[in-house]
CSV table of C-alpha atoms in Angstrom, one decimal:
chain,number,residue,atom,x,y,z
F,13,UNK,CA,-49.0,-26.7,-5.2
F,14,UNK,CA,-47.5,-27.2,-8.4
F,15,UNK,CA,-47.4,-23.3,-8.8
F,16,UNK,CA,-45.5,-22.9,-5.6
F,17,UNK,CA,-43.1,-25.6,-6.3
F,18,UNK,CA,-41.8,-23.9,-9.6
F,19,UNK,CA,-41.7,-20.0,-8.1
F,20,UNK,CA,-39.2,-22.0,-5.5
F,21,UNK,CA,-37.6,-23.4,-7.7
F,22,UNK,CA,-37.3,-20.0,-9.7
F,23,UNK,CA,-36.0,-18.7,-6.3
F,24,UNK,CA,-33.4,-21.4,-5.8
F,25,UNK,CA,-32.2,-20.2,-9.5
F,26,UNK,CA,-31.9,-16.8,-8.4
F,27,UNK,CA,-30.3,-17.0,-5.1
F,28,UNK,CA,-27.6,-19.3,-7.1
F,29,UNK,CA,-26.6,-16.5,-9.9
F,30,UNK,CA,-26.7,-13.5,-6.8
F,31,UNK,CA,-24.1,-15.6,-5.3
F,32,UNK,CA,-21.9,-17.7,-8.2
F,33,UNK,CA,-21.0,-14.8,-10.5
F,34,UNK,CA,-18.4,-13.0,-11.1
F,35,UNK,CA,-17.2,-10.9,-8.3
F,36,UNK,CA,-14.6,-8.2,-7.6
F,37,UNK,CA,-12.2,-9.3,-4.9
F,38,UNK,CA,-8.9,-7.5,-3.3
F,39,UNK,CA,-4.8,-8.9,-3.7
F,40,UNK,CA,-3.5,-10.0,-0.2
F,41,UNK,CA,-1.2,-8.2,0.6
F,42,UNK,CA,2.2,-9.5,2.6
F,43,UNK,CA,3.4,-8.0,5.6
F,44,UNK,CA,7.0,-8.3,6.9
F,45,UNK,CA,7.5,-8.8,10.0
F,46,UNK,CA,10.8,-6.6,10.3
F,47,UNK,CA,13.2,-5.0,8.0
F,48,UNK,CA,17.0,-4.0,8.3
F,49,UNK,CA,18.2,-0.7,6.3
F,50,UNK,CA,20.4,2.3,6.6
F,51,UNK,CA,18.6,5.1,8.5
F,52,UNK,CA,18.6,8.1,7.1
F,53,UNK,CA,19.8,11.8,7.0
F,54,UNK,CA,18.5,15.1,8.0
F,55,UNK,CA,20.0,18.3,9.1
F,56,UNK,CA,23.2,17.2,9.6
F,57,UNK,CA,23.4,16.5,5.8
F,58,UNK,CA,22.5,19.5,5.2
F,59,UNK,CA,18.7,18.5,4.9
F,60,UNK,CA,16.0,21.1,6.2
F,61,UNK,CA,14.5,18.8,9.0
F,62,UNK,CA,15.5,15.7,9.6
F,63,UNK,CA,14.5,12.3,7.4
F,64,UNK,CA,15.4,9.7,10.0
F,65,UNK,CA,12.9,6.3,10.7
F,66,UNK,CA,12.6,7.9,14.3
F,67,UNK,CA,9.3,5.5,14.9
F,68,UNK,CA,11.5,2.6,13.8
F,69,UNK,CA,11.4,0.1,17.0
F,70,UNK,CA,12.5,-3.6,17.6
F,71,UNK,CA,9.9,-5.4,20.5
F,72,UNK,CA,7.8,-2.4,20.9
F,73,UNK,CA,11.0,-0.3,21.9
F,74,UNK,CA,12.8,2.1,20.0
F,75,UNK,CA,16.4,2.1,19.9
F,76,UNK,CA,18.8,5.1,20.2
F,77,UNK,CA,20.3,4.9,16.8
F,78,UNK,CA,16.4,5.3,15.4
F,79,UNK,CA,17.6,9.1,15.7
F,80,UNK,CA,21.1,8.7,14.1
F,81,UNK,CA,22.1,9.8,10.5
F,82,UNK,CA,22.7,6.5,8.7
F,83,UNK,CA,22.8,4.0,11.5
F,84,UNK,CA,22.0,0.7,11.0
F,85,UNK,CA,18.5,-0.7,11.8
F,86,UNK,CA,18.1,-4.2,11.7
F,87,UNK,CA,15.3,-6.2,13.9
F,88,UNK,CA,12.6,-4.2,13.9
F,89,UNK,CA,10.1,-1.9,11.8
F,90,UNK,CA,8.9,1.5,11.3
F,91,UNK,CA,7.4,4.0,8.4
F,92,UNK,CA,8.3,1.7,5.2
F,93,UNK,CA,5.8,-0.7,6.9
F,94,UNK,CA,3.7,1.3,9.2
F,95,UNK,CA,0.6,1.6,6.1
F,96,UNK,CA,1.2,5.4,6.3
F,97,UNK,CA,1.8,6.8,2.6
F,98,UNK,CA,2.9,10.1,1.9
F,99,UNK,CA,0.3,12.2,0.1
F,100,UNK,CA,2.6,15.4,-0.3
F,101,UNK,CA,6.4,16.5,-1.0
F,102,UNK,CA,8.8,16.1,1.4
F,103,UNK,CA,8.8,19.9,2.0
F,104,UNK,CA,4.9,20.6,1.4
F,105,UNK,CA,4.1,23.2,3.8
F,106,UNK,CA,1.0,25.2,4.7
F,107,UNK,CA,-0.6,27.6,6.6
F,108,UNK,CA,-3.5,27.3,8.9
F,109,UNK,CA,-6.2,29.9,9.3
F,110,UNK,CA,-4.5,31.6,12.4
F,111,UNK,CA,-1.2,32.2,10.3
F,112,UNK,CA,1.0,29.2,11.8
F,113,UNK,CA,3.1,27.0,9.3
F,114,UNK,CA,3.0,23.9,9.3
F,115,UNK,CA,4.9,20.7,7.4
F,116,UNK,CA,4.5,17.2,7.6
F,117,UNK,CA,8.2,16.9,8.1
F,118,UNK,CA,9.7,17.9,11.3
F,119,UNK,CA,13.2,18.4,13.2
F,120,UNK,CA,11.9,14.9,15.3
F,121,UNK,CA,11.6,12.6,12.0
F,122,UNK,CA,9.0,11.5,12.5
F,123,UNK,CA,7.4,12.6,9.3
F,124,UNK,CA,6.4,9.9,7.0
F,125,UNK,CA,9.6,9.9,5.0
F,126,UNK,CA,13.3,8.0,5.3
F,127,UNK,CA,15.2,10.7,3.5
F,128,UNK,CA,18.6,9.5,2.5
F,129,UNK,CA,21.2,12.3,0.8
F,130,UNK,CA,24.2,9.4,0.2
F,131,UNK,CA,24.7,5.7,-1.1
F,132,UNK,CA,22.3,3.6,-2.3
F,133,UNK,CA,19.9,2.8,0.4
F,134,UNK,CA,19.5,-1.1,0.8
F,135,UNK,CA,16.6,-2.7,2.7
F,136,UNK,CA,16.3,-6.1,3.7
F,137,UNK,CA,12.5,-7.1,4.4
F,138,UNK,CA,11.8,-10.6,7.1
F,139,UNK,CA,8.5,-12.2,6.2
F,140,UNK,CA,8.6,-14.4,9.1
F,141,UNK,CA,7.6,-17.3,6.6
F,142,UNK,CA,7.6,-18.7,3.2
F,143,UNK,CA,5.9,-15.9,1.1
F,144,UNK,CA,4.7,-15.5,-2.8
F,145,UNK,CA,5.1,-12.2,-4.1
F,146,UNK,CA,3.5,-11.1,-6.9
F,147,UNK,CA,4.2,-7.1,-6.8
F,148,UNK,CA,6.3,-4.6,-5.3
F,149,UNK,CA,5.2,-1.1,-4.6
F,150,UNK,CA,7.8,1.9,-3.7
F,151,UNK,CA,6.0,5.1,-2.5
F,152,UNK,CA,8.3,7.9,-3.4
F,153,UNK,CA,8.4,11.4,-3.9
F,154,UNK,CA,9.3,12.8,-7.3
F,155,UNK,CA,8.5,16.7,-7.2
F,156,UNK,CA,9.9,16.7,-10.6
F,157,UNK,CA,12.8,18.9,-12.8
F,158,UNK,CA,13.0,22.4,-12.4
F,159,UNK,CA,13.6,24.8,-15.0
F,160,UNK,CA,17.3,24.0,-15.7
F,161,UNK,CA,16.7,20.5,-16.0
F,162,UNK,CA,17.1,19.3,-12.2
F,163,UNK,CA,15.4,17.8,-9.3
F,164,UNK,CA,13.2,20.5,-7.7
F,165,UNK,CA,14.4,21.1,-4.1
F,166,UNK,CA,17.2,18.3,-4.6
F,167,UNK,CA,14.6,15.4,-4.6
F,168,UNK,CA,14.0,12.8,-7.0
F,169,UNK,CA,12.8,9.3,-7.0
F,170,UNK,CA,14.8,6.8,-7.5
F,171,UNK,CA,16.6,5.8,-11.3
F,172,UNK,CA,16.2,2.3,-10.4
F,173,UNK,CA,15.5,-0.9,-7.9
F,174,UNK,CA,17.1,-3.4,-7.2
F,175,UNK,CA,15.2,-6.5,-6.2
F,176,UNK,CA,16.9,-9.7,-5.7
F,177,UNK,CA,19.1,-10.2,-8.6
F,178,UNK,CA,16.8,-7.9,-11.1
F,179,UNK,CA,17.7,-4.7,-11.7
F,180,UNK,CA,13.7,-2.3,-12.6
F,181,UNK,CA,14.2,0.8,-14.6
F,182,UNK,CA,11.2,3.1,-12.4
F,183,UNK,CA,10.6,5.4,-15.5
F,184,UNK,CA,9.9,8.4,-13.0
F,185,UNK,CA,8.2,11.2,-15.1
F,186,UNK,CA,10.4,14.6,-15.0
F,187,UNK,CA,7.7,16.6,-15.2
F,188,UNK,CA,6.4,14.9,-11.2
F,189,UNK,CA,5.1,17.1,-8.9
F,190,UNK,CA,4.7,15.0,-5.9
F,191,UNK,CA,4.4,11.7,-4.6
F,192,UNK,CA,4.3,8.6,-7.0
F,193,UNK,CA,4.2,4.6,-6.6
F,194,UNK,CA,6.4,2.9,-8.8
F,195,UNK,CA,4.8,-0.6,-9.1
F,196,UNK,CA,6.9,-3.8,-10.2
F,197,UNK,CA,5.9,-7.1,-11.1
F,198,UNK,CA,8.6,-9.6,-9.8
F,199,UNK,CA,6.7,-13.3,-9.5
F,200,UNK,CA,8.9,-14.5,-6.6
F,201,UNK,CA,7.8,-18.0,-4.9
F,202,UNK,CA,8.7,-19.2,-1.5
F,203,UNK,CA,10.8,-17.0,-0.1
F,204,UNK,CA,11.3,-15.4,3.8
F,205,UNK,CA,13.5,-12.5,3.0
F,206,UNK,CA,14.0,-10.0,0.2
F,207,UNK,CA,16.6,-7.6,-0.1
F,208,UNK,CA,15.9,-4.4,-2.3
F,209,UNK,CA,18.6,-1.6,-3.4
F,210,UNK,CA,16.9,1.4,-4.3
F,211,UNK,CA,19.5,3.5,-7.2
F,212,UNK,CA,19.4,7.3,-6.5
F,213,UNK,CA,19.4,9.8,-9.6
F,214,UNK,CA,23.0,10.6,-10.4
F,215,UNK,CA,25.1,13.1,-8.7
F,216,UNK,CA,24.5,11.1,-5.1
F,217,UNK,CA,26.0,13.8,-3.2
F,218,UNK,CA,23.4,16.0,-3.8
F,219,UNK,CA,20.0,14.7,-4.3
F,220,UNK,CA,17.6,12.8,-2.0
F,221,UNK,CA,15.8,10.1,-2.0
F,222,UNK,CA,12.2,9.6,-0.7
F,223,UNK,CA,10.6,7.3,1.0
F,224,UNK,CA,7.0,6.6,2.9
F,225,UNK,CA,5.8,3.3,2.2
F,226,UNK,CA,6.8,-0.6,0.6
F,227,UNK,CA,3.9,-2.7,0.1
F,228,UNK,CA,3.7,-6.4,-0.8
F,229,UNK,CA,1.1,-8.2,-2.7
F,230,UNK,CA,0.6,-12.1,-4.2
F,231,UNK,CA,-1.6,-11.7,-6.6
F,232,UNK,CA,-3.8,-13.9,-5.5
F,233,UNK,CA,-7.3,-13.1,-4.3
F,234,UNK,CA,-8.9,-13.1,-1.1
F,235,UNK,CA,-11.2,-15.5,-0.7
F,236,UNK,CA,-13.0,-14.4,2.3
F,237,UNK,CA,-13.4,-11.2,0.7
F,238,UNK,CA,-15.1,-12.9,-2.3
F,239,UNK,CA,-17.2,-15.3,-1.2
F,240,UNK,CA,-20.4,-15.0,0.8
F,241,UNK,CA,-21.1,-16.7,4.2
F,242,UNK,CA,-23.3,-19.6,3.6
F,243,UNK,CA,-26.0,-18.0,6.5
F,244,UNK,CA,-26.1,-15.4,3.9
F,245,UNK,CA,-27.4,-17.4,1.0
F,246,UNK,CA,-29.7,-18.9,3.7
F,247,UNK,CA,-31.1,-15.9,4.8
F,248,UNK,CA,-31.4,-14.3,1.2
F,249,UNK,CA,-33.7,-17.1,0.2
F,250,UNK,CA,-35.7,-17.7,2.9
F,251,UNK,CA,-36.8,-14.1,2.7
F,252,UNK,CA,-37.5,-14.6,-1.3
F,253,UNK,CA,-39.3,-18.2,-0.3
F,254,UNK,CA,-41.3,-16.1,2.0
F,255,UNK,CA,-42.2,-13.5,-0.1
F,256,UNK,CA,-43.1,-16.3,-2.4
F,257,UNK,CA,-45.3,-17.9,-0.2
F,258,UNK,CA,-47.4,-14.6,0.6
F,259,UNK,CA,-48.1,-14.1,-3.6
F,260,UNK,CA,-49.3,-17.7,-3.9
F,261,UNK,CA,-51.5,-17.9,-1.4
F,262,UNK,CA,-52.9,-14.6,-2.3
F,263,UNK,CA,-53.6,-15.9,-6.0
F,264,UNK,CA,-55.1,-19.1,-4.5
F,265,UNK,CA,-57.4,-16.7,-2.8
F,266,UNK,CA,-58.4,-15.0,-5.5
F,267,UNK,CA,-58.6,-18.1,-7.2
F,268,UNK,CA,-61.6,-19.1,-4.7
F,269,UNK,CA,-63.2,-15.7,-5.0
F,270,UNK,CA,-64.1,-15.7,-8.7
């Protein structure tokens, strides 16, 4: 009995370290409930399909000026928060095997991007609730400088953000050649609302900015997703106890036998 009580014991031990070390656990991320912004441009701006945040909708409805070049949107939500991000340019286009084109942009807008072509775009996010927010990231699209030293097709991420009352230097490469995520750490603390300026490259009357995707995260970790469920740990060692069980008694057989 003795030899039983230690190999549980031992099994005890075990089940504690499978459980109580270190583990690798995800950032919760913050959703907003709504956000207000400037729509944005297309066709008429002289873009080549049109950029607008046509899935954008307030109480499951979407409203008329959803399809409008630079209306305000306020109440509701649509792409920045929909968790689609943008995994080619603006203008990446292919062609399937029976010779069709295709683009992820389209006269509708409802491709993943808000495309703006003037101003600064500024975007007011509604968390519903007091929230921490830890980081900040913008997906954009930065195709990079051409030849000459400019944005290739007109597009460029933005120079800077504006968050709060900090102004973020994004550090976009030049030499981009699609979609990036400029990430900023801002440590803000109990707040409902942010409002966010995003700074287009110079010469605002002729380049655009891309957008597919905000996301918000507290930097803290999630618990659930770290820590076992207790019927777990119960399970896990009731199996080792078994298995234990079945070698002792098969040693105190053999025990007898000799």
């Amino acid at each position: 009995m003795k030899t039983l009580a230690r190999m549980l014991l031992q099994i005890a031990a075990v089940s504690v370290l499978l459980f109580a070390g270190p583990v690798n656990s995800q950032a919760t991320l913050v959703h907003p409930v709504s956000y207000d912004m400037m729509n944005g441009s297309g066709v008429a701006r002289g873009g080549e399909y049109n950029y607008w945040d046509a899935t954008y909708s307030v109480n499951g409805a979407i409203p008329a000026n959803a399809t409008v070049d630079g209306a305000q949107l306020s109440g509701g939500s649509g792409k920045l928060t929909d968790g689609v991000i943008a995994d080619q340019s603006h203008s990446w286009e292919w062609t399937d095997t029976s010779g069709v084109g295709h683009t992820d942009q389209n006269l509708l807008g409802t491709g993943p991007y808000v495309g703006w072509t003037w101003g600064n775009p500024t975007i007011t996010f509604h968390f519903g609730q007091k929230v921490n927010i830890n980081d900040i990231t913008f997906y954009v699209d930065n195709p990079g400088n051409d030849i000459y030293g400019h944005p290739r097709g007109g597009v460029a991420a933005p120079n800077s953000i504006v968050i709060g009352s900090n102004t973020y230097d994004t550090n976009k490469p030049s030499t981009g050649q699609g979609p990036m995520a400029i990430d900023i750490k801002v440590g803000l603390s109990d707040i409902d609302q942010l409002v966010v300026t995003l700074n287009r490259d110079i010469a605002q009357d002729k380049f655009w900015l891309f957008m597919s995707e905000v996301t918000f995260d507290d930097g803290l970790s999630d618990p659930a997703a770290a820590v076992p469920e207790p019927s777990t740990v119960v399970l896990v060692a009731a199996g080792l106890a078994g298995l234990a069980m079945v070698q002792w008694r098969k040693r105190k057989a053999a025990a007898r036998c000799r």
